[in-house]
Coordinates of C-alpha atoms in Angstrom, one line a residue:
M1 CA -221.0 -229.4 7.2
F2 CA -217.8 -227.5 6.2
A3 CA -215.4 -226.2 8.9
H4 CA -215.9 -222.7 7.7
G5 CA -219.1 -222.8 5.8
I6 CA -222.5 -224.3 5.8
L7 CA -224.5 -226.0 3.1
R8 CA -228.0 -224.5 2.7
S9 CA -230.5 -225.6 0.2
A10 CA -233.6 -223.6 -0.8
R11 CA -236.2 -223.6 -3.5
A12 CA -235.8 -220.7 -5.9
G13 CA -237.3 -219.8 -9.2
L14 CA -237.6 -217.3 -12.0
L15 CA -241.4 -217.3 -11.8
A16 CA -244.0 -218.2 -9.1
S17 CA -244.4 -221.6 -10.8
S18 CA -240.7 -222.5 -10.4
V19 CA -241.3 -224.5 -7.2
A20 CA -243.5 -226.8 -9.2
T21 CA -240.8 -227.3 -11.8
G22 CA -238.3 -228.4 -9.1
L23 CA -235.8 -225.6 -9.6
L24 CA -233.1 -226.1 -6.9
A25 CA -230.7 -223.5 -5.6
T26 CA -227.7 -224.4 -3.4
A27 CA -225.3 -221.9 -1.9
L28 CA -222.0 -222.6 -0.1
T29 CA -221.5 -219.6 2.2
P30 CA -219.3 -218.6 5.1
P31 CA -221.1 -218.7 8.5
A32 CA -221.5 -214.9 8.6
L33 CA -221.7 -212.3 5.8
A34 CA -220.5 -209.4 7.8
Q35 CA -217.5 -209.2 5.5
E36 CA -217.7 -208.9 1.7
T37 CA -217.7 -212.2 -0.1
I38 CA -216.8 -213.3 -3.6
K39 CA -219.9 -214.7 -5.3
I40 CA -219.6 -217.3 -8.0
G41 CA -222.7 -218.4 -9.8
A42 CA -223.1 -221.8 -11.5
P43 CA -226.1 -222.9 -13.6
L44 CA -225.8 -226.7 -13.3
A45 CA -227.5 -229.7 -14.9
L46 CA -228.3 -231.5 -11.7
T47 CA -231.3 -233.3 -13.3
G48 CA -232.1 -234.2 -16.9
G49 CA -229.9 -235.8 -19.6
L50 CA -226.7 -234.1 -18.4
A51 CA -227.1 -234.8 -14.7
D52 CA -224.2 -237.2 -14.4
E53 CA -221.9 -234.5 -15.8
G54 CA -223.5 -231.7 -13.7
H55 CA -222.9 -233.6 -10.5
K56 CA -219.2 -233.9 -11.3
Q57 CA -218.9 -230.2 -11.5
D58 CA -220.9 -229.7 -8.3
V59 CA -218.7 -232.0 -6.2
V60 CA -215.3 -230.5 -7.1
W61 CA -216.5 -226.9 -6.9
K62 CA -217.7 -227.7 -3.3
M63 CA -214.4 -229.3 -2.5
W64 CA -212.6 -226.2 -3.8
V65 CA -214.8 -223.8 -1.9
E66 CA -214.3 -225.7 1.3
K67 CA -210.5 -225.6 1.0
I68 CA -210.5 -221.9 0.0
N69 CA -212.6 -220.8 2.9
A70 CA -210.8 -223.1 5.3
A71 CA -207.6 -221.2 4.4
G72 CA -209.3 -217.8 5.0
G73 CA -210.5 -217.0 1.5
I74 CA -209.0 -215.4 -1.6
Q75 CA -206.5 -212.6 -1.4
V76 CA -207.9 -209.4 -3.0
G77 CA -205.6 -206.4 -2.4
D78 CA -205.1 -206.2 1.3
K79 CA -208.1 -208.4 2.2
K80 CA -208.9 -212.0 2.2
L81 CA -212.5 -212.7 1.1
K82 CA -214.5 -215.8 1.6
V83 CA -216.2 -217.5 -1.4
E84 CA -219.9 -218.0 -1.8
L85 CA -220.9 -220.5 -4.5
I86 CA -224.5 -220.2 -5.7
E87 CA -225.9 -223.0 -7.8
Y88 CA -229.2 -223.5 -9.7
D89 CA -230.4 -226.6 -11.4
Y90 CA -231.2 -225.8 -15.1
Q91 CA -232.5 -229.3 -15.7
S92 CA -230.3 -229.8 -18.8
E93 CA -232.4 -227.2 -20.7
G94 CA -230.5 -224.5 -22.6
Q95 CA -233.2 -221.8 -22.2
R96 CA -233.4 -222.4 -18.5
A97 CA -229.6 -222.1 -18.3
S98 CA -229.8 -218.6 -19.8
Q99 CA -232.6 -217.6 -17.5
L100 CA -230.7 -218.7 -14.4
A101 CA -227.5 -217.0 -15.5
E102 CA -229.5 -213.8 -15.7
K103 CA -230.9 -214.5 -12.2
L104 CA -227.5 -215.1 -10.8
I105 CA -226.2 -211.8 -12.1
N106 CA -229.2 -209.6 -11.5
D107 CA -230.6 -211.1 -8.3
D108 CA -227.7 -212.8 -6.6
K109 CA -225.1 -210.3 -7.7
V110 CA -222.4 -212.8 -8.6
Q111 CA -219.0 -211.5 -9.8
F112 CA -218.1 -214.7 -11.7
L113 CA -219.9 -217.4 -13.6
F114 CA -218.8 -221.1 -13.8
S115 CA -220.4 -222.4 -17.1
P116 CA -222.3 -225.6 -17.3
F117 CA -221.3 -228.9 -19.0
G118 CA -220.9 -228.9 -22.8
S119 CA -220.0 -226.4 -25.5
G120 CA -223.6 -225.7 -26.5
H121 CA -224.8 -224.7 -23.0
T122 CA -221.5 -223.0 -22.3
K123 CA -222.1 -220.6 -25.2
I124 CA -225.6 -219.8 -24.0
V125 CA -224.4 -218.9 -20.5
A126 CA -221.3 -217.1 -21.8
G127 CA -223.6 -214.9 -24.0
V128 CA -225.3 -213.8 -20.8
G129 CA -222.0 -213.2 -19.0
E130 CA -220.8 -211.1 -22.0
R131 CA -223.8 -208.8 -21.9
Y132 CA -223.2 -208.0 -18.2
Q133 CA -219.4 -208.2 -18.5
V134 CA -219.2 -210.9 -15.9
P135 CA -216.1 -213.2 -16.3
T136 CA -217.2 -216.7 -17.2
I137 CA -214.9 -219.7 -16.7
A138 CA -215.8 -222.8 -18.8
C139 CA -214.3 -226.0 -17.6
V140 CA -216.1 -228.5 -19.9
A141 CA -216.2 -226.8 -23.3
S142 CA -213.6 -227.5 -25.9
S143 CA -215.2 -226.6 -29.3
E144 CA -213.3 -223.8 -30.9
S145 CA -216.6 -222.4 -32.3
V146 CA -217.7 -221.4 -28.8
Y147 CA -214.7 -219.1 -28.3
D148 CA -215.2 -216.5 -31.0
Q149 CA -213.9 -212.9 -30.9
T150 CA -217.2 -211.5 -29.7
L151 CA -216.9 -213.2 -26.3
K152 CA -214.2 -211.2 -24.4
Y153 CA -215.3 -212.5 -21.0
L154 CA -215.2 -216.2 -21.7
F155 CA -212.2 -218.4 -20.8
G156 CA -211.9 -222.2 -21.0
T157 CA -209.6 -224.5 -19.2
L158 CA -209.8 -227.4 -21.8
S159 CA -207.5 -227.4 -24.8
P160 CA -209.1 -227.2 -28.3
N161 CA -210.6 -230.3 -29.8
G162 CA -208.2 -230.2 -32.7
G163 CA -205.3 -231.4 -30.5
M164 CA -207.2 -234.6 -29.9
T165 CA -208.1 -235.6 -33.4
T166 CA -204.8 -235.2 -35.1
A167 CA -202.9 -236.9 -32.3
M168 CA -205.3 -239.9 -32.3
V169 CA -205.0 -240.4 -36.1
K170 CA -201.2 -240.4 -35.9
F171 CA -201.1 -242.7 -32.9
F172 CA -203.5 -245.3 -34.3
K173 CA -201.8 -245.4 -37.7
E174 CA -198.5 -246.1 -36.0
K175 CA -200.1 -248.9 -33.9
F176 CA -202.2 -250.4 -36.7
P177 CA -200.5 -249.5 -40.0
E178 CA -203.1 -251.5 -41.9
T179 CA -205.8 -249.0 -41.0
K180 CA -207.1 -247.5 -44.2
S181 CA -210.7 -246.4 -43.5
I182 CA -212.8 -244.8 -40.8
A183 CA -216.6 -244.5 -40.2
V184 CA -217.8 -241.5 -38.2
L185 CA -221.1 -241.2 -36.4
G186 CA -221.7 -238.1 -34.3
R187 CA -224.4 -236.5 -32.2
D188 CA -225.7 -233.3 -33.8
D189 CA -224.7 -231.0 -31.0
V190 CA -221.9 -228.5 -30.7
F191 CA -219.1 -230.6 -29.1
P192 CA -219.9 -234.0 -30.6
K193 CA -220.4 -232.5 -34.0
S194 CA -217.1 -230.6 -33.8
M195 CA -215.3 -233.9 -32.9
A196 CA -217.0 -235.8 -35.7
E197 CA -216.0 -233.1 -38.2
G198 CA -212.5 -232.8 -36.7
I199 CA -211.8 -236.5 -36.8
A200 CA -213.0 -236.9 -40.4
K201 CA -210.8 -233.9 -41.5
A202 CA -207.8 -235.3 -39.6
A203 CA -208.3 -238.8 -41.0
E204 CA -208.4 -237.5 -44.6
A205 CA -205.3 -235.4 -43.9
G206 CA -203.6 -238.6 -42.6
G207 CA -204.4 -240.5 -45.7
L208 CA -207.5 -242.5 -44.5
T209 CA -210.7 -242.9 -46.4
V210 CA -213.8 -241.7 -44.7
A211 CA -216.2 -244.5 -45.6
Y212 CA -219.1 -243.2 -43.6
K213 CA -219.9 -239.9 -41.9
E214 CA -223.3 -238.9 -40.5
L215 CA -224.8 -237.0 -37.5
Y216 CA -227.7 -238.3 -35.4
P217 CA -230.3 -236.0 -33.8
V218 CA -230.2 -235.1 -30.1
G219 CA -232.5 -237.5 -28.3
T220 CA -232.0 -240.4 -30.7
M221 CA -233.0 -243.7 -29.0
D222 CA -232.1 -246.1 -31.8
H223 CA -228.8 -246.1 -33.8
A224 CA -229.6 -249.4 -35.7
A225 CA -230.0 -247.8 -39.1
A226 CA -226.8 -245.8 -38.9
L227 CA -224.8 -248.7 -37.4
S228 CA -226.1 -251.1 -40.2
S229 CA -224.7 -248.6 -42.8
I230 CA -221.4 -248.6 -40.9
K231 CA -221.4 -252.4 -40.9
A232 CA -221.9 -252.4 -44.7
A233 CA -219.0 -250.0 -45.2
K234 CA -216.6 -252.4 -43.4
P235 CA -214.3 -249.7 -41.9
D236 CA -211.1 -250.4 -40.1
W237 CA -211.9 -247.8 -37.5
I238 CA -215.3 -246.9 -36.0
Y239 CA -215.5 -243.5 -34.3
I240 CA -218.7 -242.4 -32.5
T241 CA -219.2 -239.1 -30.6
G242 CA -221.9 -238.1 -28.2
Y243 CA -222.6 -238.1 -24.5
T244 CA -222.4 -241.1 -22.1
Q245 CA -225.9 -242.5 -22.5
D246 CA -225.8 -242.1 -26.3
L247 CA -222.5 -244.1 -26.4
I248 CA -223.7 -246.8 -24.1
L249 CA -226.7 -247.4 -26.3
A250 CA -224.6 -247.4 -29.5
R251 CA -222.2 -250.0 -28.0
K252 CA -225.0 -252.3 -27.0
Q253 CA -226.6 -252.0 -30.4
M254 CA -223.2 -252.7 -32.1
Q255 CA -223.1 -255.9 -30.1
D256 CA -226.7 -256.8 -31.0
L257 CA -226.0 -256.2 -34.7
G258 CA -222.6 -258.0 -34.8
I259 CA -220.7 -254.9 -35.7
T260 CA -217.0 -254.6 -34.9
A261 CA -213.7 -253.2 -36.2
P262 CA -210.1 -253.5 -35.1
I263 CA -210.4 -249.9 -33.6
V264 CA -213.6 -248.6 -32.0
T265 CA -213.4 -245.1 -30.5
M266 CA -216.0 -243.3 -28.5
V267 CA -215.7 -239.7 -27.4
T268 CA -215.9 -239.0 -24.5
G269 CA -217.7 -242.0 -22.9
P270 CA -214.7 -244.1 -21.7
S271 CA -213.4 -241.1 -19.8
Y272 CA -216.3 -241.6 -17.4
K273 CA -216.8 -244.4 -14.8
E274 CA -220.5 -244.3 -15.8
F275 CA -219.6 -245.7 -19.2
T276 CA -217.7 -248.7 -17.9
D277 CA -220.3 -249.3 -15.2
G278 CA -223.1 -249.2 -17.7
L279 CA -221.4 -251.5 -20.2
G280 CA -219.4 -254.0 -18.1
P281 CA -217.3 -256.2 -20.3
L282 CA -218.7 -254.6 -23.5
A283 CA -216.6 -251.5 -22.7
N284 CA -213.4 -253.5 -23.1
G285 CA -211.3 -252.4 -26.1
I286 CA -213.1 -249.1 -26.6
S287 CA -210.6 -246.3 -27.0
S288 CA -211.0 -242.6 -26.4
S289 CA -209.1 -239.4 -25.7
S290 CA -209.2 -237.1 -22.7
W291 CA -207.9 -233.7 -21.6
W292 CA -206.4 -235.0 -18.3
H293 CA -205.8 -238.1 -16.3
H294 CA -205.1 -238.5 -12.6
L295 CA -201.9 -240.5 -13.4
T296 CA -200.2 -237.2 -14.5
S297 CA -197.8 -235.6 -12.1
Y298 CA -198.3 -231.9 -12.3
E299 CA -197.2 -229.5 -9.6
G300 CA -198.2 -225.9 -9.1
Q301 CA -200.0 -223.2 -7.2
G302 CA -203.4 -223.6 -5.7
V303 CA -205.2 -225.4 -2.9
W304 CA -203.9 -228.7 -4.4
P305 CA -200.2 -228.4 -4.9
T306 CA -199.9 -231.6 -6.9
T307 CA -202.0 -234.0 -9.0
A308 CA -201.6 -236.6 -6.3
A309 CA -202.9 -234.2 -3.6
F310 CA -206.0 -233.6 -5.6
Y311 CA -206.4 -237.3 -6.3
E312 CA -206.2 -238.2 -2.6
D313 CA -208.7 -235.5 -1.6
F314 CA -211.1 -236.6 -4.3
K315 CA -210.8 -240.3 -3.5
A316 CA -211.5 -239.6 0.2
R317 CA -214.5 -237.6 -0.7
T318 CA -216.1 -239.8 -3.3
K319 CA -214.4 -243.2 -3.0
G320 CA -213.9 -243.1 -6.8
D321 CA -211.3 -241.8 -9.3
P322 CA -211.6 -238.4 -10.9
D323 CA -211.9 -237.9 -14.6
Y324 CA -211.0 -234.9 -16.8
V325 CA -214.3 -233.1 -15.9
H326 CA -213.4 -233.1 -12.2
G327 CA -209.8 -232.0 -12.9
S328 CA -210.6 -229.2 -15.3
C329 CA -213.5 -227.8 -13.2
A330 CA -211.5 -227.9 -9.9
A331 CA -208.7 -226.0 -11.7
A332 CA -211.2 -223.4 -12.9
G333 CA -211.3 -221.9 -9.5
E334 CA -207.6 -221.4 -9.4
V335 CA -207.9 -219.2 -12.5
I336 CA -210.1 -216.8 -10.4
V337 CA -207.7 -216.9 -7.4
D338 CA -204.7 -216.0 -9.5
A339 CA -206.5 -213.3 -11.4
L340 CA -207.8 -211.6 -8.3
A341 CA -204.4 -211.6 -6.7
R342 CA -202.9 -209.8 -9.7
A343 CA -205.9 -207.5 -10.3
G344 CA -206.0 -206.5 -6.6
S345 CA -209.7 -205.7 -6.8
L346 CA -213.1 -207.0 -7.9
D347 CA -213.4 -204.5 -10.8
K348 CA -214.8 -206.6 -13.6
A349 CA -212.7 -205.1 -16.4
K350 CA -209.5 -205.4 -14.4
V351 CA -210.3 -209.0 -13.4
R352 CA -211.1 -209.8 -17.0
D353 CA -207.8 -208.5 -18.2
A354 CA -206.0 -210.4 -15.4
I355 CA -207.7 -213.6 -16.5
A356 CA -206.7 -213.0 -20.1
A357 CA -203.0 -212.8 -18.9
T358 CA -203.2 -216.1 -17.0
D359 CA -200.1 -218.2 -17.1
I360 CA -200.0 -220.6 -14.2
Q361 CA -199.1 -224.2 -13.3
T362 CA -201.7 -226.2 -11.4
F363 CA -202.3 -229.8 -10.3
Y364 CA -204.3 -230.1 -13.6
G365 CA -201.4 -228.8 -15.6
P366 CA -200.6 -225.5 -17.3
I367 CA -203.3 -222.9 -17.9
K368 CA -202.4 -220.2 -20.3
F369 CA -205.1 -218.6 -22.4
G370 CA -204.7 -217.9 -26.1
P371 CA -206.2 -214.9 -27.9
N372 CA -209.6 -216.6 -28.2
G373 CA -209.7 -217.4 -24.4
M374 CA -209.0 -221.2 -24.7
N375 CA -206.2 -223.0 -22.8
L376 CA -203.3 -223.6 -25.1
T377 CA -202.9 -227.0 -26.8
R378 CA -200.8 -229.6 -24.9
E379 CA -200.2 -233.3 -25.2
L380 CA -203.4 -235.0 -24.3
P381 CA -204.0 -238.6 -23.0
I382 CA -205.2 -241.4 -25.3
I383 CA -207.0 -244.1 -23.3
Q384 CA -208.5 -247.5 -23.7
V385 CA -210.8 -249.6 -21.5
Q386 CA -209.0 -252.9 -20.7
G387 CA -210.3 -255.3 -18.1
Q388 CA -213.1 -252.7 -17.4
T389 CA -210.6 -250.1 -16.2
I390 CA -209.1 -247.1 -17.9
K391 CA -205.5 -247.6 -19.3
V392 CA -203.4 -244.8 -20.6
L393 CA -201.8 -245.5 -24.0
A394 CA -200.1 -242.1 -24.5
P395 CA -198.3 -239.9 -23.9
A396 CA -195.3 -242.0 -23.0
A397 CA -194.7 -240.2 -19.7
I398 CA -197.9 -241.5 -18.2
K399 CA -198.5 -244.6 -20.3
N400 CA -199.4 -247.7 -18.4
A401 CA -200.6 -250.1 -21.1
D402 CA -200.2 -251.0 -24.8
M403 CA -203.1 -250.7 -27.2
I404 CA -205.0 -253.9 -28.0
A405 CA -207.3 -254.5 -31.0
M406 CA -211.0 -254.9 -30.2
P407 CA -212.0 -258.4 -29.1

């Protein structure tokens, strides 16, 4: 139970049959609604294939709401307003995410949307927000294709994918100058596909030969054929994109098939504790890139004045370390706080314009939106699993290990 709010869970649905489908709604609200509240809606993947990621968003948004309401709320003009967070489980199904975004706007009357995990589902929810001119903050969508000029109400706290791929090619070529070729395998989904295409393009620009490049369908349960083709290509670098369970499966099958290379990268699996927990020693040597790491030392405005303050709160709450999903999603709330302070009202058009003009420093780092609504590019961490823990290889300011070749 929060000091200034209560957690209440209720069954809710789009149709009479929704109870049977297990649609769960959770709202974090102040104890009394006599005063006006700021309502934020969040379609979340709390069950299904993206449940691990959805629960990460859930925990930090609840942390943020608790701290905001404990401090009296968000300043809007001459009033401080409490925050109500309304969540629905869309069960990792895109169509359901769209339906629930409609419900949040039309039935629950939310003034903001937090988008779900992933570029594909973000674009679905952002499309609904755009129709109703409801500002939508995406904290786990980094594919440039999502942020097109038709979506004026969508803003993302992650930097573009391109900043990851180019930096990684440069870094690995410096560490392993003998690297001449790369094999790329990616999930045929918005974010992983974007990363697969981006790394192939960056590799070619960096003088590497792309010895193999294919996409696997969503739901693939056997990568053996693709991995056998990669083995035959004998690349110096193997790069696989997908989501956590895809990458765990691919790594296990690589072991079974005797496939290795001096450099093996998986995006974004090693960023997550679930990846190392699921693989144990097999995770060692796998490299990746991330948008944030808790070893950074950012300072700024918001309920967490420093990265260390956020880390301490998160550790106390979960007993684990936060990853970039936690950091980016917790920071998404600070975008709303800052915009409302400058807009001075809940008028959607004024708030949208205030968000577009965001230029703040937070525990997560700088947030300043470019013309397409994405956070501007910055130097992003390159990481590697060593001894079943995450080590930071770059940038130099937070580096705590040197890169090693795959065992």
